Amino acid sequence: MKVKYGKNILFKGIPFIYNHKNANISIGNDVTIKSSFLSNLVGLYSRTIIVTRSTGAEIVIGDDVGISGATIYARKKIVIGDRTCIGGNCKILDNDFHPIEIEKRNELMKSNAPDIGGRADWIGTKEIIIGNDCFIGCNTIILKGTVLGDGCVVGAGAVVSGRFEAGSVLVGNPAKVIKKL
């Protein structure tokens, strides 16, 4: 289990960090991770959760990043750039968690297996890249395959999927660009 931590990490509350064997989590320097209810007055629903869930999965969190009660869950790869702020209760998910095909989903449910083993390819997965200097508002969902260029701002409650140029301001469900910075 490889979890690399930089210098001067500040934990406010206790996050849940789980790294699958043969996966990697890297947390940069001067990162703040808030995980207690009152550590962010927007109101955190849960502590921060950082999880790699398959062999070869990777989470890279840059320097000077702030995270508040977010879930960052990777089966493939999630990269969060330097000086990015992740708002309260944000979900960053590089996979669908379950197959979308009914037959495959039902087979997994019947097996009651704690790990999906050789059936991992049944679950849609695509890496997420969040650039430097981004601001991700509270209660947002960043879905698989999303690429946010440097300096993007994501409004509270947005559901984000797709590629967005640097300096885009996104809002809504589905998230759309409303302004360029």
Short mmCIF file of C-alpha atoms in Angstrom, two decimals:
data_model
loop_
_atom_site.label_atom_id
_atom_site.label_comp_id
_atom_site.label_asym_id
_atom_site.label_seq_id
_atom_site.Cartn_x
_atom_site.Cartn_y
_atom_site.Cartn_z
CA MET A 1 0.00 0.00 0.00
CA LYS A 2 1.64 3.22 -1.18
CA VAL A 3 0.40 6.51 0.22
CA LYS A 4 2.85 9.39 -0.13
CA TYR A 5 2.35 12.51 1.95
CA GLY A 6 4.06 15.86 1.43
CA LYS A 7 5.10 18.33 4.12
CA ASN A 8 2.82 20.49 6.25
CA ILE A 9 -0.44 18.61 5.73
CA LEU A 10 -3.20 19.93 7.98
CA PHE A 11 -5.99 17.55 9.01
CA LYS A 12 -9.09 19.04 10.62
CA GLY A 13 -10.88 15.89 11.71
CA ILE A 14 -9.98 12.39 10.61
CA PRO A 15 -10.31 11.53 6.91
CA PHE A 16 -10.88 7.98 5.64
CA ILE A 17 -8.05 7.00 3.29
CA TYR A 18 -8.00 3.55 1.70
CA ASN A 19 -5.43 2.49 -0.87
CA HIS A 20 -5.94 -0.77 -2.78
CA LYS A 21 -2.87 -2.99 -3.03
CA ASN A 22 -0.78 -2.07 -6.07
CA ALA A 23 -2.40 1.35 -6.29
CA ASN A 24 -0.98 4.77 -5.40
CA ILE A 25 -2.14 7.85 -3.54
CA SER A 26 0.07 10.95 -3.53
CA ILE A 27 -0.81 14.03 -1.46
CA GLY A 28 1.31 17.15 -2.03
CA ASN A 29 2.76 19.77 0.30
CA ASP A 30 0.69 22.25 2.32
CA VAL A 31 -2.61 20.42 1.75
CA THR A 32 -5.57 20.99 4.09
CA ILE A 33 -8.10 18.19 4.50
CA LYS A 34 -11.22 19.05 6.49
CA SER A 35 -13.25 16.13 7.80
CA SER A 36 -15.17 17.29 10.85
CA PHE A 37 -18.68 18.73 10.81
CA LEU A 38 -17.73 22.29 11.80
CA SER A 39 -14.36 22.44 10.04
CA ASN A 40 -16.18 24.08 7.13
CA LEU A 41 -19.27 26.09 7.99
CA VAL A 42 -20.98 25.14 4.72
CA GLY A 43 -21.86 22.02 6.74
CA LEU A 44 -20.02 18.80 5.95
CA TYR A 45 -22.15 15.66 5.66
CA SER A 46 -19.23 13.28 6.15
CA ARG A 47 -15.53 13.22 6.59
CA THR A 48 -13.24 13.33 3.57
CA ILE A 49 -12.93 9.96 1.83
CA ILE A 50 -9.99 9.22 -0.47
CA VAL A 51 -10.09 5.75 -2.04
CA THR A 52 -8.31 3.78 -4.75
CA ARG A 53 -10.34 0.69 -5.56
CA SER A 54 -8.38 -1.35 -8.10
CA THR A 55 -4.90 -2.46 -9.05
CA GLY A 56 -3.05 0.34 -10.82
CA ALA A 57 -5.46 3.05 -9.66
CA GLU A 58 -3.92 6.40 -8.84
CA ILE A 59 -4.90 9.58 -7.01
CA VAL A 60 -2.56 12.57 -7.26
CA ILE A 61 -3.36 15.65 -5.16
CA GLY A 62 -1.11 18.64 -5.85
CA ASP A 63 0.42 21.23 -3.51
CA ASP A 64 -1.62 23.84 -1.59
CA VAL A 65 -4.92 22.00 -2.21
CA GLY A 66 -7.90 22.39 0.11
CA ILE A 67 -10.48 19.59 0.49
CA SER A 68 -13.64 19.78 2.63
CA GLY A 69 -15.66 16.64 3.29
CA ALA A 70 -15.20 15.42 -0.29
CA THR A 71 -15.18 11.90 -1.68
CA ILE A 72 -12.39 11.17 -4.17
CA TYR A 73 -12.86 7.64 -5.50
CA ALA A 74 -10.61 6.18 -8.23
CA ARG A 75 -10.62 2.89 -10.09
CA LYS A 76 -8.32 4.40 -12.75
CA LYS A 77 -6.86 7.87 -12.13
CA ILE A 78 -7.77 11.21 -10.58
CA VAL A 79 -5.40 14.18 -10.70
CA ILE A 80 -6.09 17.40 -8.77
CA GLY A 81 -3.79 20.30 -9.66
CA ASP A 82 -1.94 22.70 -7.38
CA ARG A 83 -3.85 25.40 -5.46
CA THR A 84 -7.23 23.86 -6.24
CA CYS A 85 -10.08 24.15 -3.70
CA ILE A 86 -12.55 21.29 -3.39
CA GLY A 87 -15.76 22.54 -1.73
CA GLY A 88 -17.82 20.86 0.95
CA ASN A 89 -19.37 17.49 0.13
CA CYS A 90 -18.01 17.34 -3.44
CA LYS A 91 -17.88 13.89 -5.12
CA ILE A 92 -15.11 13.14 -7.63
CA LEU A 93 -15.80 9.72 -9.16
CA ASP A 94 -13.87 8.24 -12.09
CA ASN A 95 -16.21 5.28 -12.50
CA ASP A 96 -19.86 4.20 -12.59
CA PHE A 97 -19.58 1.91 -9.50
CA HIS A 98 -21.84 -0.70 -11.16
CA PRO A 99 -22.35 -2.01 -14.68
CA ILE A 100 -25.03 -0.13 -16.59
CA GLU A 101 -26.19 -3.34 -18.33
CA ILE A 102 -29.05 -4.97 -16.39
CA GLU A 103 -27.79 -8.56 -16.77
CA LYS A 104 -24.26 -7.77 -15.57
CA ARG A 105 -25.53 -5.63 -12.70
CA ASN A 106 -27.90 -8.39 -11.58
CA GLU A 107 -25.13 -11.00 -11.80
CA LEU A 108 -22.88 -8.93 -9.55
CA MET A 109 -25.71 -8.36 -7.06
CA LYS A 110 -26.52 -12.10 -6.92
CA SER A 111 -22.87 -13.03 -6.35
CA ASN A 112 -22.78 -10.81 -3.23
CA ALA A 113 -19.00 -10.66 -3.76
CA PRO A 114 -17.13 -7.96 -1.82
CA ASP A 115 -14.77 -7.45 -4.78
CA ILE A 116 -15.74 -7.65 -8.43
CA GLY A 117 -12.46 -9.37 -9.36
CA GLY A 118 -12.11 -10.16 -13.07
CA ARG A 119 -15.35 -8.35 -13.83
CA ALA A 120 -13.88 -4.88 -13.29
CA ASP A 121 -14.11 -4.18 -17.02
CA TRP A 122 -17.91 -4.27 -16.63
CA ILE A 123 -17.74 -0.93 -14.84
CA GLY A 124 -17.30 2.21 -16.94
CA THR A 125 -14.11 4.00 -15.89
CA LYS A 126 -12.26 7.01 -17.28
CA GLU A 127 -9.65 9.25 -15.64
CA ILE A 128 -10.39 12.71 -14.27
CA ILE A 129 -7.97 15.62 -14.59
CA ILE A 130 -8.59 18.83 -12.63
CA GLY A 131 -6.13 21.60 -13.46
CA ASN A 132 -4.25 24.06 -11.28
CA ASP A 133 -6.03 26.94 -9.52
CA CYS A 134 -9.54 25.52 -9.92
CA PHE A 135 -12.42 26.13 -7.52
CA ILE A 136 -14.99 23.36 -7.15
CA GLY A 137 -18.13 24.56 -5.32
CA CYS A 138 -19.95 22.68 -2.57
CA ASN A 139 -22.16 19.69 -3.32
CA THR A 140 -20.80 19.22 -6.84
CA ILE A 141 -20.34 15.91 -8.64
CA ILE A 142 -17.39 15.49 -11.00
CA LEU A 143 -18.01 12.44 -13.20
CA LYS A 144 -15.67 10.06 -15.02
CA GLY A 145 -13.76 11.45 -17.98
CA THR A 146 -13.98 15.08 -16.86
CA VAL A 147 -11.08 17.37 -17.73
CA LEU A 148 -11.06 20.86 -16.20
CA GLY A 149 -8.43 23.25 -17.54
CA ASP A 150 -6.46 25.53 -15.23
CA GLY A 151 -8.49 28.15 -13.38
CA CYS A 152 -11.94 26.63 -13.93
CA VAL A 153 -14.71 27.50 -11.47
CA VAL A 154 -17.53 25.02 -10.86
CA GLY A 155 -20.68 26.44 -9.26
CA ALA A 156 -22.31 24.84 -6.23
CA GLY A 157 -24.39 21.75 -6.98
CA ALA A 158 -23.17 21.34 -10.56
CA VAL A 159 -22.89 17.91 -12.17
CA VAL A 160 -19.82 17.98 -14.40
CA SER A 161 -18.98 15.67 -17.28
CA GLY A 162 -16.78 16.50 -20.28
CA ARG A 163 -13.79 18.61 -21.26
CA PHE A 164 -13.68 22.29 -20.36
CA GLU A 165 -11.12 24.91 -21.41
CA ALA A 166 -9.02 26.84 -18.92
CA GLY A 167 -10.86 29.69 -17.23
CA SER A 168 -14.35 28.29 -17.78
CA VAL A 169 -17.10 29.04 -15.25
CA LEU A 170 -19.54 26.11 -15.11
CA VAL A 171 -22.95 25.81 -13.50
CA GLY A 172 -25.98 23.52 -13.61
CA ASN A 173 -26.96 19.94 -14.23
CA PRO A 174 -25.56 19.09 -16.65
CA ALA A 175 -22.85 21.72 -16.13
CA LYS A 176 -22.53 24.28 -18.91
CA VAL A 177 -20.06 27.11 -19.46
CA ILE A 178 -21.68 30.44 -18.62
CA LYS A 179 -18.58 32.63 -18.69
CA LYS A 180 -14.88 32.64 -19.57
CA LEU A 181 -12.41 34.24 -17.15
#
